[in-house]
mmCIF file of C-alpha atoms in Angstrom:
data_model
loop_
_atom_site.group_PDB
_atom_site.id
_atom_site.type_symbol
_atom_site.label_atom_id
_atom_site.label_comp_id
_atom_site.label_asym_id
_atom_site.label_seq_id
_atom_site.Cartn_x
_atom_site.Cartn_y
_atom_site.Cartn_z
ATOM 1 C CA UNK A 151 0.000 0.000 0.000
ATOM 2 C CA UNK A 152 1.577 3.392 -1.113
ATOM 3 C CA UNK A 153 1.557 5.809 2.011
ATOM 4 C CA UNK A 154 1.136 9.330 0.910
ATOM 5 C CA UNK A 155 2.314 10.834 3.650
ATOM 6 C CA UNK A 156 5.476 9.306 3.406
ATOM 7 C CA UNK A 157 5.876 9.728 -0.447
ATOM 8 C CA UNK A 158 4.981 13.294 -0.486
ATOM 9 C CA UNK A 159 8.149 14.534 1.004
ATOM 10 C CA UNK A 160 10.022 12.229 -1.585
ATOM 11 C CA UNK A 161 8.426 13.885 -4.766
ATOM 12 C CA UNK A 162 8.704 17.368 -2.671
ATOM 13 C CA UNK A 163 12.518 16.566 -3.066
ATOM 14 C CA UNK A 164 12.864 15.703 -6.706
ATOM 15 C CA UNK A 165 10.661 18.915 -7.082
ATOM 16 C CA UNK A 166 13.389 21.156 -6.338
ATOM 17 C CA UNK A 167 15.824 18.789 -7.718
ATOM 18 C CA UNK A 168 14.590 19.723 -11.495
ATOM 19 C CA UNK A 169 13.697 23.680 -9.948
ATOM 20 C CA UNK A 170 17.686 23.914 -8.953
ATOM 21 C CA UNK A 171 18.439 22.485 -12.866
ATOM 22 C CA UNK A 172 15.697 24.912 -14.288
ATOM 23 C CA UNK A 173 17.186 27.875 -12.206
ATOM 24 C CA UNK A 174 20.898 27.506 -13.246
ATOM 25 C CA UNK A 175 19.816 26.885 -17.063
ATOM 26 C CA UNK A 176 17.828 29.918 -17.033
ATOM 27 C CA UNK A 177 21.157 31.905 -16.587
ATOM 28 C CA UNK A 178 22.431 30.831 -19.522
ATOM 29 C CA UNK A 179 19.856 30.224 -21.817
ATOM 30 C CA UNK A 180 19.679 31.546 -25.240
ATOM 31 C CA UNK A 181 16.200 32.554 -26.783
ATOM 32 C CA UNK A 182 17.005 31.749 -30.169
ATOM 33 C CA UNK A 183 16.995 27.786 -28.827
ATOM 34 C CA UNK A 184 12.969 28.449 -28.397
ATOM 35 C CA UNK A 185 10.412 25.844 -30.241
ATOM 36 C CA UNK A 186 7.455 26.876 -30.987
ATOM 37 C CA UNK A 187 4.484 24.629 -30.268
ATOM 38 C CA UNK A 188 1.803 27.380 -31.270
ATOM 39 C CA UNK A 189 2.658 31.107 -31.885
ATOM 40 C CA UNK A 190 2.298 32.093 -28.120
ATOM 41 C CA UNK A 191 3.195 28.161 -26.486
ATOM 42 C CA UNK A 192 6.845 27.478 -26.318
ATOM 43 C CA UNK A 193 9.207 24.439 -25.619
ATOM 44 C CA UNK A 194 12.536 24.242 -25.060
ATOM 45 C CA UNK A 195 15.358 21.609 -23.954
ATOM 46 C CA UNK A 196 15.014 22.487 -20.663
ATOM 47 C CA UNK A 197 11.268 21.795 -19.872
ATOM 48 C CA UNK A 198 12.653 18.531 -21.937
ATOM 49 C CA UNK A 199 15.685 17.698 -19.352
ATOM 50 C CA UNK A 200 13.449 18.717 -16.531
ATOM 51 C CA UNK A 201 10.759 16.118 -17.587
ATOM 52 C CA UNK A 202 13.384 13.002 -17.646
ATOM 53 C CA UNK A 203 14.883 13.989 -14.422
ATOM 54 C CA UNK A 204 11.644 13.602 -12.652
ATOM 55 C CA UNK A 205 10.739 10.933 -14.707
ATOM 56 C CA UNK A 206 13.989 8.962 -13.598
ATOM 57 C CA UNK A 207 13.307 9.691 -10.485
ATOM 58 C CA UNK A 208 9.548 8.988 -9.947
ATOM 59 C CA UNK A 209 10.004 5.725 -11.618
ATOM 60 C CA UNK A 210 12.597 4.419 -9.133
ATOM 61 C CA UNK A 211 9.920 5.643 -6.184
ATOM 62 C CA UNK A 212 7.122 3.843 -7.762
ATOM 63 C CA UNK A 213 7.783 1.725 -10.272
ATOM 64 C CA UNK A 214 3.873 0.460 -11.315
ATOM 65 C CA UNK A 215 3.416 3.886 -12.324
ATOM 66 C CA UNK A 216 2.200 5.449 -15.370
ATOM 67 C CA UNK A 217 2.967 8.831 -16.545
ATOM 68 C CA UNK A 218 1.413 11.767 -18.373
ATOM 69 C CA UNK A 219 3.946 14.506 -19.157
ATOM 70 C CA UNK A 220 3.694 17.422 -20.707
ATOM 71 C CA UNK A 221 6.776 16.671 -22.828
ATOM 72 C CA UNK A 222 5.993 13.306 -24.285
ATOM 73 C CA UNK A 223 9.508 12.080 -23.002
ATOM 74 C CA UNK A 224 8.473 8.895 -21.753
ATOM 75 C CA UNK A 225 5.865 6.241 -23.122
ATOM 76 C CA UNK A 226 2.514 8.113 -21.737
ATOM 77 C CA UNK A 227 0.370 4.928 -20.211
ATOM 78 C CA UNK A 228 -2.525 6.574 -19.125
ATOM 79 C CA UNK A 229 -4.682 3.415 -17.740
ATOM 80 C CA UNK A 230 -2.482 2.433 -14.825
ATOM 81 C CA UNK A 231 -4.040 2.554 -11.232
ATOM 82 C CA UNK A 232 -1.584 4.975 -10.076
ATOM 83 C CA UNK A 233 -0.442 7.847 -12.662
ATOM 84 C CA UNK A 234 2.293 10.825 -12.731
ATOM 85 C CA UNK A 235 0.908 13.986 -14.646
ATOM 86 C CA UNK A 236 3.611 16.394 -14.904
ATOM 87 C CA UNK A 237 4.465 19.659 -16.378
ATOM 88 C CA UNK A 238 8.469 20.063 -15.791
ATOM 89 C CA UNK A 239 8.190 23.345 -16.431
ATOM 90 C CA UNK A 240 5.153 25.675 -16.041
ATOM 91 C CA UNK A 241 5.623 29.001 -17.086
ATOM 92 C CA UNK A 242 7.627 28.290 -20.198
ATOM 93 C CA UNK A 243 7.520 32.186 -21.504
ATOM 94 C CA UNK A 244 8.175 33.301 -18.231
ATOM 95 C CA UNK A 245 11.641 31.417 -18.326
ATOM 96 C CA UNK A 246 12.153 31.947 -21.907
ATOM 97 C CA UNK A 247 12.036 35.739 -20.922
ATOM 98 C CA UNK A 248 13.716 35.670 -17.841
ATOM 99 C CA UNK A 249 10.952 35.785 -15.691
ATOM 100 C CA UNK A 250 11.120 34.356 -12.522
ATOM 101 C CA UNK A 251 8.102 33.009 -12.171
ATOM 102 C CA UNK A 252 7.805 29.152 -13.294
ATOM 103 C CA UNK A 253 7.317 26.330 -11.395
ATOM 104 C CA UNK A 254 7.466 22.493 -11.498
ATOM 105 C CA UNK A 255 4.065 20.625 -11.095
ATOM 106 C CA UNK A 256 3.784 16.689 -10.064
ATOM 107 C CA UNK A 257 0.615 15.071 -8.803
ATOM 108 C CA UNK A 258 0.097 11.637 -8.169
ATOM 109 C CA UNK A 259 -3.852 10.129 -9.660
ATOM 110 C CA UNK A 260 -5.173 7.203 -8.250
ATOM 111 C CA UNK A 261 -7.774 5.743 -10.482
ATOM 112 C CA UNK A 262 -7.942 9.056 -12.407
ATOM 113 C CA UNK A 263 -8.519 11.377 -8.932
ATOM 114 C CA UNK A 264 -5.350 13.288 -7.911
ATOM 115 C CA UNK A 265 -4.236 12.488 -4.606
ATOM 116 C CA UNK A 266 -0.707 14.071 -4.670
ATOM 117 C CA UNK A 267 0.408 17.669 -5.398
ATOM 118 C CA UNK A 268 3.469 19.166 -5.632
ATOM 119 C CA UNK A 269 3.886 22.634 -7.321
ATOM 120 C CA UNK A 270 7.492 24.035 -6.879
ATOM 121 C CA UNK A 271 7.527 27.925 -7.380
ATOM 122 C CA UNK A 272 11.849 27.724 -8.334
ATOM 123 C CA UNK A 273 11.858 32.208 -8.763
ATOM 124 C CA UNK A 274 10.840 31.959 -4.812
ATOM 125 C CA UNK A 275 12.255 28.662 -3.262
ATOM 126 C CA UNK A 276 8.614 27.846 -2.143
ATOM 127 C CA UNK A 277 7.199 24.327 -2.337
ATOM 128 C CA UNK A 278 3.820 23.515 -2.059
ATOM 129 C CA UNK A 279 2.918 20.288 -1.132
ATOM 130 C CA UNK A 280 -0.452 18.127 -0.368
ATOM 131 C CA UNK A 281 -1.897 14.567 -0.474
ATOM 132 C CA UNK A 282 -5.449 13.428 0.434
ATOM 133 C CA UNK A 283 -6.677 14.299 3.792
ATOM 134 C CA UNK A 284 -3.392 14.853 4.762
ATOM 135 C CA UNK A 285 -3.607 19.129 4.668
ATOM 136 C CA UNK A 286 -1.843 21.521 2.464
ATOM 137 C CA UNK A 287 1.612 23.129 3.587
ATOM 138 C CA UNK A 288 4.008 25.343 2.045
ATOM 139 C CA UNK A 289 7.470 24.645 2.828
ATOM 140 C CA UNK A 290 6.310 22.142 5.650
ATOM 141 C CA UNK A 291 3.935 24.828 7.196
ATOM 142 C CA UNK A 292 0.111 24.194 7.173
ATOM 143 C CA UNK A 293 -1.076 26.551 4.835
ATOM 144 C CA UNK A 294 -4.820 27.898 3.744
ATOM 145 C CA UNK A 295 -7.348 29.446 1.760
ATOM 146 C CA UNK A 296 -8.536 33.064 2.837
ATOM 147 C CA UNK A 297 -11.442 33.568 4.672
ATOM 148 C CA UNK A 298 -13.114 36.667 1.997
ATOM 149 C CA UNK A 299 -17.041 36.774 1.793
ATOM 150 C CA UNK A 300 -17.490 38.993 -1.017
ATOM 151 C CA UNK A 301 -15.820 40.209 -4.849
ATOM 152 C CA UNK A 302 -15.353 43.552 -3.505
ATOM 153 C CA UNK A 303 -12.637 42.396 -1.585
ATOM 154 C CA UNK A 304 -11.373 39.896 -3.083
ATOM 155 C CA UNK A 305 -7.985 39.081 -5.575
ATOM 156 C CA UNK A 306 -8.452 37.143 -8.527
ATOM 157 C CA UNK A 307 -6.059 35.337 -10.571
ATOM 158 C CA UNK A 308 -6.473 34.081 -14.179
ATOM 159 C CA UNK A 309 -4.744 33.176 -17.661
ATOM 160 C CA UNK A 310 -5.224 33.078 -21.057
ATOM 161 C CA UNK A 311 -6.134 30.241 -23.696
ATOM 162 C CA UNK A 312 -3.255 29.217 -25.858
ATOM 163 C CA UNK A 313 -5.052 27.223 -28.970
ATOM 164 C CA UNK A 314 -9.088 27.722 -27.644
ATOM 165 C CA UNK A 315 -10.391 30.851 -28.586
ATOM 166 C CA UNK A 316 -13.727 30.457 -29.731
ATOM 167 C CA UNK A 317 -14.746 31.319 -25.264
ATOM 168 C CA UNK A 318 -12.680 34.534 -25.815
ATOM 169 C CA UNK A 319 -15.563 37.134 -26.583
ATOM 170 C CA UNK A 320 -17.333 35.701 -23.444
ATOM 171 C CA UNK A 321 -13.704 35.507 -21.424
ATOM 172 C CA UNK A 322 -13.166 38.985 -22.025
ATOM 173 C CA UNK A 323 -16.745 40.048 -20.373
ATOM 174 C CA UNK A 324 -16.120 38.119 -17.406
ATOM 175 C CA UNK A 325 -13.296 39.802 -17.028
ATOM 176 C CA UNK A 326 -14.795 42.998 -17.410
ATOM 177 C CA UNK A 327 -17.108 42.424 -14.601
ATOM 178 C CA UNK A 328 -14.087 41.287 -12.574
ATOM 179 C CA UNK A 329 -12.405 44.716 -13.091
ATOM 180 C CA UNK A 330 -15.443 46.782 -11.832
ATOM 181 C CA UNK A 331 -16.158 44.363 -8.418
ATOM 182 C CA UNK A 332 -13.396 43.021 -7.004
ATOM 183 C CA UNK A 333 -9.569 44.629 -5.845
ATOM 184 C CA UNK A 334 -7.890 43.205 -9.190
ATOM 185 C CA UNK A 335 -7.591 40.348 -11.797
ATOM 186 C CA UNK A 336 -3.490 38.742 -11.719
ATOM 187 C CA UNK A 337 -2.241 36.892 -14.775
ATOM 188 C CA UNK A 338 1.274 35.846 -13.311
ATOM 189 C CA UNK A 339 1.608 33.350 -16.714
ATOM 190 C CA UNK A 340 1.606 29.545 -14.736
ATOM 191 C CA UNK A 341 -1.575 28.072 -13.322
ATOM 192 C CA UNK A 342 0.178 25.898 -11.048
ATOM 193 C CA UNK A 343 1.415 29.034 -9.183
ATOM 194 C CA UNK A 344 -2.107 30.461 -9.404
ATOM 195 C CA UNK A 345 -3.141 27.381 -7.826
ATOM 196 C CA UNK A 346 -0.794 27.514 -4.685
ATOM 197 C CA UNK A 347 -1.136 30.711 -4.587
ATOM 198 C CA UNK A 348 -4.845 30.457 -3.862
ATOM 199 C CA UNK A 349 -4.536 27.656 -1.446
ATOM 200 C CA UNK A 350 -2.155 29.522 0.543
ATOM 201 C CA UNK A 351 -4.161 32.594 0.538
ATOM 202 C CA UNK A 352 -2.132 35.138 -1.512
ATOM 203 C CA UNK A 353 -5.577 34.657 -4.108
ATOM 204 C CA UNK A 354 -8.457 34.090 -3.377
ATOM 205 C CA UNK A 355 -10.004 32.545 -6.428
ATOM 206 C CA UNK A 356 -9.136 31.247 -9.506
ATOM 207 C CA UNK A 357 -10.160 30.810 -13.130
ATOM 208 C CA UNK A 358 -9.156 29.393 -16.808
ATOM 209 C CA UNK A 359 -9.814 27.674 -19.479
ATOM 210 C CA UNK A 360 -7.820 26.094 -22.214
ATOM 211 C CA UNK A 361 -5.818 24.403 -19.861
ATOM 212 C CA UNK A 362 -4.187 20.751 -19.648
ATOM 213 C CA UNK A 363 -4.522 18.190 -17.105
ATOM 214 C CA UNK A 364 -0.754 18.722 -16.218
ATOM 215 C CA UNK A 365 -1.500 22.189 -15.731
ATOM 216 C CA UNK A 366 -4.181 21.476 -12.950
ATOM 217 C CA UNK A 367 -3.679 18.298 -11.619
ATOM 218 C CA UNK A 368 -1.084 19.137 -8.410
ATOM 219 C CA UNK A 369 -2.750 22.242 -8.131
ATOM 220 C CA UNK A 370 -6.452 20.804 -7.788
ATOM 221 C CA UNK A 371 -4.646 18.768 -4.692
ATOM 222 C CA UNK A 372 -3.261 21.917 -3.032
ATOM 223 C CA UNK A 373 -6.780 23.804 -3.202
ATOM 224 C CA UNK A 374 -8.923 21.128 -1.617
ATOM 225 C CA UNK A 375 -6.549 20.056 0.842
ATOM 226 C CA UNK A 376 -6.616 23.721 1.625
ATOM 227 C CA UNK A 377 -10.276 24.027 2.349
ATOM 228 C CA UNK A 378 -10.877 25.348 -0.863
ATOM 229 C CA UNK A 379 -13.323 24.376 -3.536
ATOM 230 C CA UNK A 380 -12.535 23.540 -7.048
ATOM 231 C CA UNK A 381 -14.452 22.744 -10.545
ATOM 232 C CA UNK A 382 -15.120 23.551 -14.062
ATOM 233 C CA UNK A 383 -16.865 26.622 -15.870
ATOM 234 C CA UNK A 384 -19.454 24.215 -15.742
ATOM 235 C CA UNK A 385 -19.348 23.498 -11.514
ATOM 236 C CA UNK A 386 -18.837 19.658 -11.864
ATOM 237 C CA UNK A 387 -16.365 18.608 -9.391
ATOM 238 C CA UNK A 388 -13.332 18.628 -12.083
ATOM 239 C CA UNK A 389 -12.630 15.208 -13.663
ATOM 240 C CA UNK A 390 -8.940 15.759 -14.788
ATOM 241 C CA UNK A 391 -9.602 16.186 -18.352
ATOM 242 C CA UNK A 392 -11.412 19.119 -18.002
ATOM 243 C CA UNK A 393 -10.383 22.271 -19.523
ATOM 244 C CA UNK A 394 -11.239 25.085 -17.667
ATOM 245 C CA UNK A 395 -11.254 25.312 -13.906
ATOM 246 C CA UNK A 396 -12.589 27.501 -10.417
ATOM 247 C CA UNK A 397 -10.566 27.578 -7.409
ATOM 248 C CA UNK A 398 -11.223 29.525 -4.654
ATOM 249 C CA UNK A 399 -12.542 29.873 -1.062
ATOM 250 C CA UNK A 400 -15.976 28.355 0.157
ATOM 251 C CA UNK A 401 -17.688 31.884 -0.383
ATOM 252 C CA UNK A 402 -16.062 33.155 -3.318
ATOM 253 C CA UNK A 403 -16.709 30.469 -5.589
ATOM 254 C CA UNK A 404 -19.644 30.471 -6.125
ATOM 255 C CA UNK A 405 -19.752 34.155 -7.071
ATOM 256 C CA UNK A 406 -16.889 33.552 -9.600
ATOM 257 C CA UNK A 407 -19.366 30.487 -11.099
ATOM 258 C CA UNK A 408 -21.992 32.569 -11.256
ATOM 259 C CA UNK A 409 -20.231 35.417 -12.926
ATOM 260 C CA UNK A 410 -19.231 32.780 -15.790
ATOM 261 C CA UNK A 411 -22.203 31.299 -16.100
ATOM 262 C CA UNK A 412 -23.299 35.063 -17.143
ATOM 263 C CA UNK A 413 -20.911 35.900 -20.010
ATOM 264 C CA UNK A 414 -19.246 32.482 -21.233
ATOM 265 C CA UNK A 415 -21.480 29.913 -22.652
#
């Protein structure tokens, strides 16, 4: 029987092992090395490295394993009882730019419901970290979501679709309405940081769409384990292959939901 509470610390670890690589290649990386995957989604040799470190590493902690990676590095076996998603390297522009905010994201399903969540946030040396019923904590202390009743108060975070636009029109209303009734709408460019940040309090909701499952999955750990509540634009608890997601405090939402529900269909 895996025990969570001892393999979170493990996967904390080779967390910050790929941050420390990501952080030192950043120094010297050269922009002209930059795939493109779309005109505004990028990919480059180090979210590649990154990925087969932690793969290496995850395999020898739990060999019957699958994995879903961003990346593609390793042979993606999806119907496994236990399965890796990972991004190796969430903020890819950010980096690219020299930007320090990026961050590595592991989470650990168990019959397709995450149950493990890492994000690693390398620009600040902060490391998230939750597993099921086991509380959220941020560089081992407990950690969060804020108490805030009401938009007027409240700090939103969001990001923008990559490849699905056809929401935008809609997206753009919602945010609109953000503008005019709450204290401001972030877009820090790496929804696994948007996720910690909310379970830790520093948001206090959430919202995207376009997004993968390795974008969400650690995150979706850190939010519930949190006390926070998290689903689609559609307010089904979110089955991992959703594409758009709510995060947020108990009271705040269901005022984000309901604010979607007004301008995206």
């Amino acid at each position: 029987m895996i025990e969570l509470s001892v393999l979170a610390p493990q996967v904390a670890d080779v967390a910050t092992q790929a941050g420390a690589y990501l952080r030192k290649a950043q120094k010297n990386f050269d922009r002209n090395a930059v795939e493109l995957k779309s005109l505004n989604a990028l990919v480059s040799h180090a979210d590649r490295s990154a990925e087969k470190l932690i793969v290496t590493k995850l395999t020898q902690l739990l060999p019957e394993a699958g994995f879903l990676t961003e990346e593609g590095t390793v042979h993606q076996d999806t119907q496994k009882e236990y399965l890796w998603v990972i991004d190796p390297l969430d903020g890819t522009t950010n980096f690219v730019h020299g930007l320090p905010i990026y961050s590595v994201s592991i989470a650990l399903l168990k019959n397709r419901t995450p149950v493990l969540g890492i994000v690693y946030e390398v620009g600040m040396n902060e490391c998230f970290s939750a597993y099921k019923d086991g509380g959220a904590f941020l560089n081992g202390l407990p950690i969060s979501v804020t108490s805030t009743k009401n938009l007027e108060e409240s700090l939103l975070a969001t990001g923008f679709p990559y490849y699905e636009f056809s929401k935008l029109e809609g997206f753009q209303n919602t945010l609109a309405h953000f503008y005019q009734h709450t204290r401001g709408v972030r877009r820090i460019g790496t929804a696994a940081v948007d996720l910690a940040y909310t379970a830790c309090g520093r948001f206090d909701g959430y919202f995207e769409y376009g997004l993968s499952p390795w974008d969400v999955a650690a995150g979706i750990v850190l939010v519930r384990e949190a006390g926070g509540l998290v689903s689609n634009f559609e307010n089904e608890k979110i089955p991992i292959a959703s594409d758009s997601i709510i995060a947020a405090n108990k009271s705040i939402h269901p005022l984000v939901y309901t604010t979607i529900k007004q301008h995206i269909q």
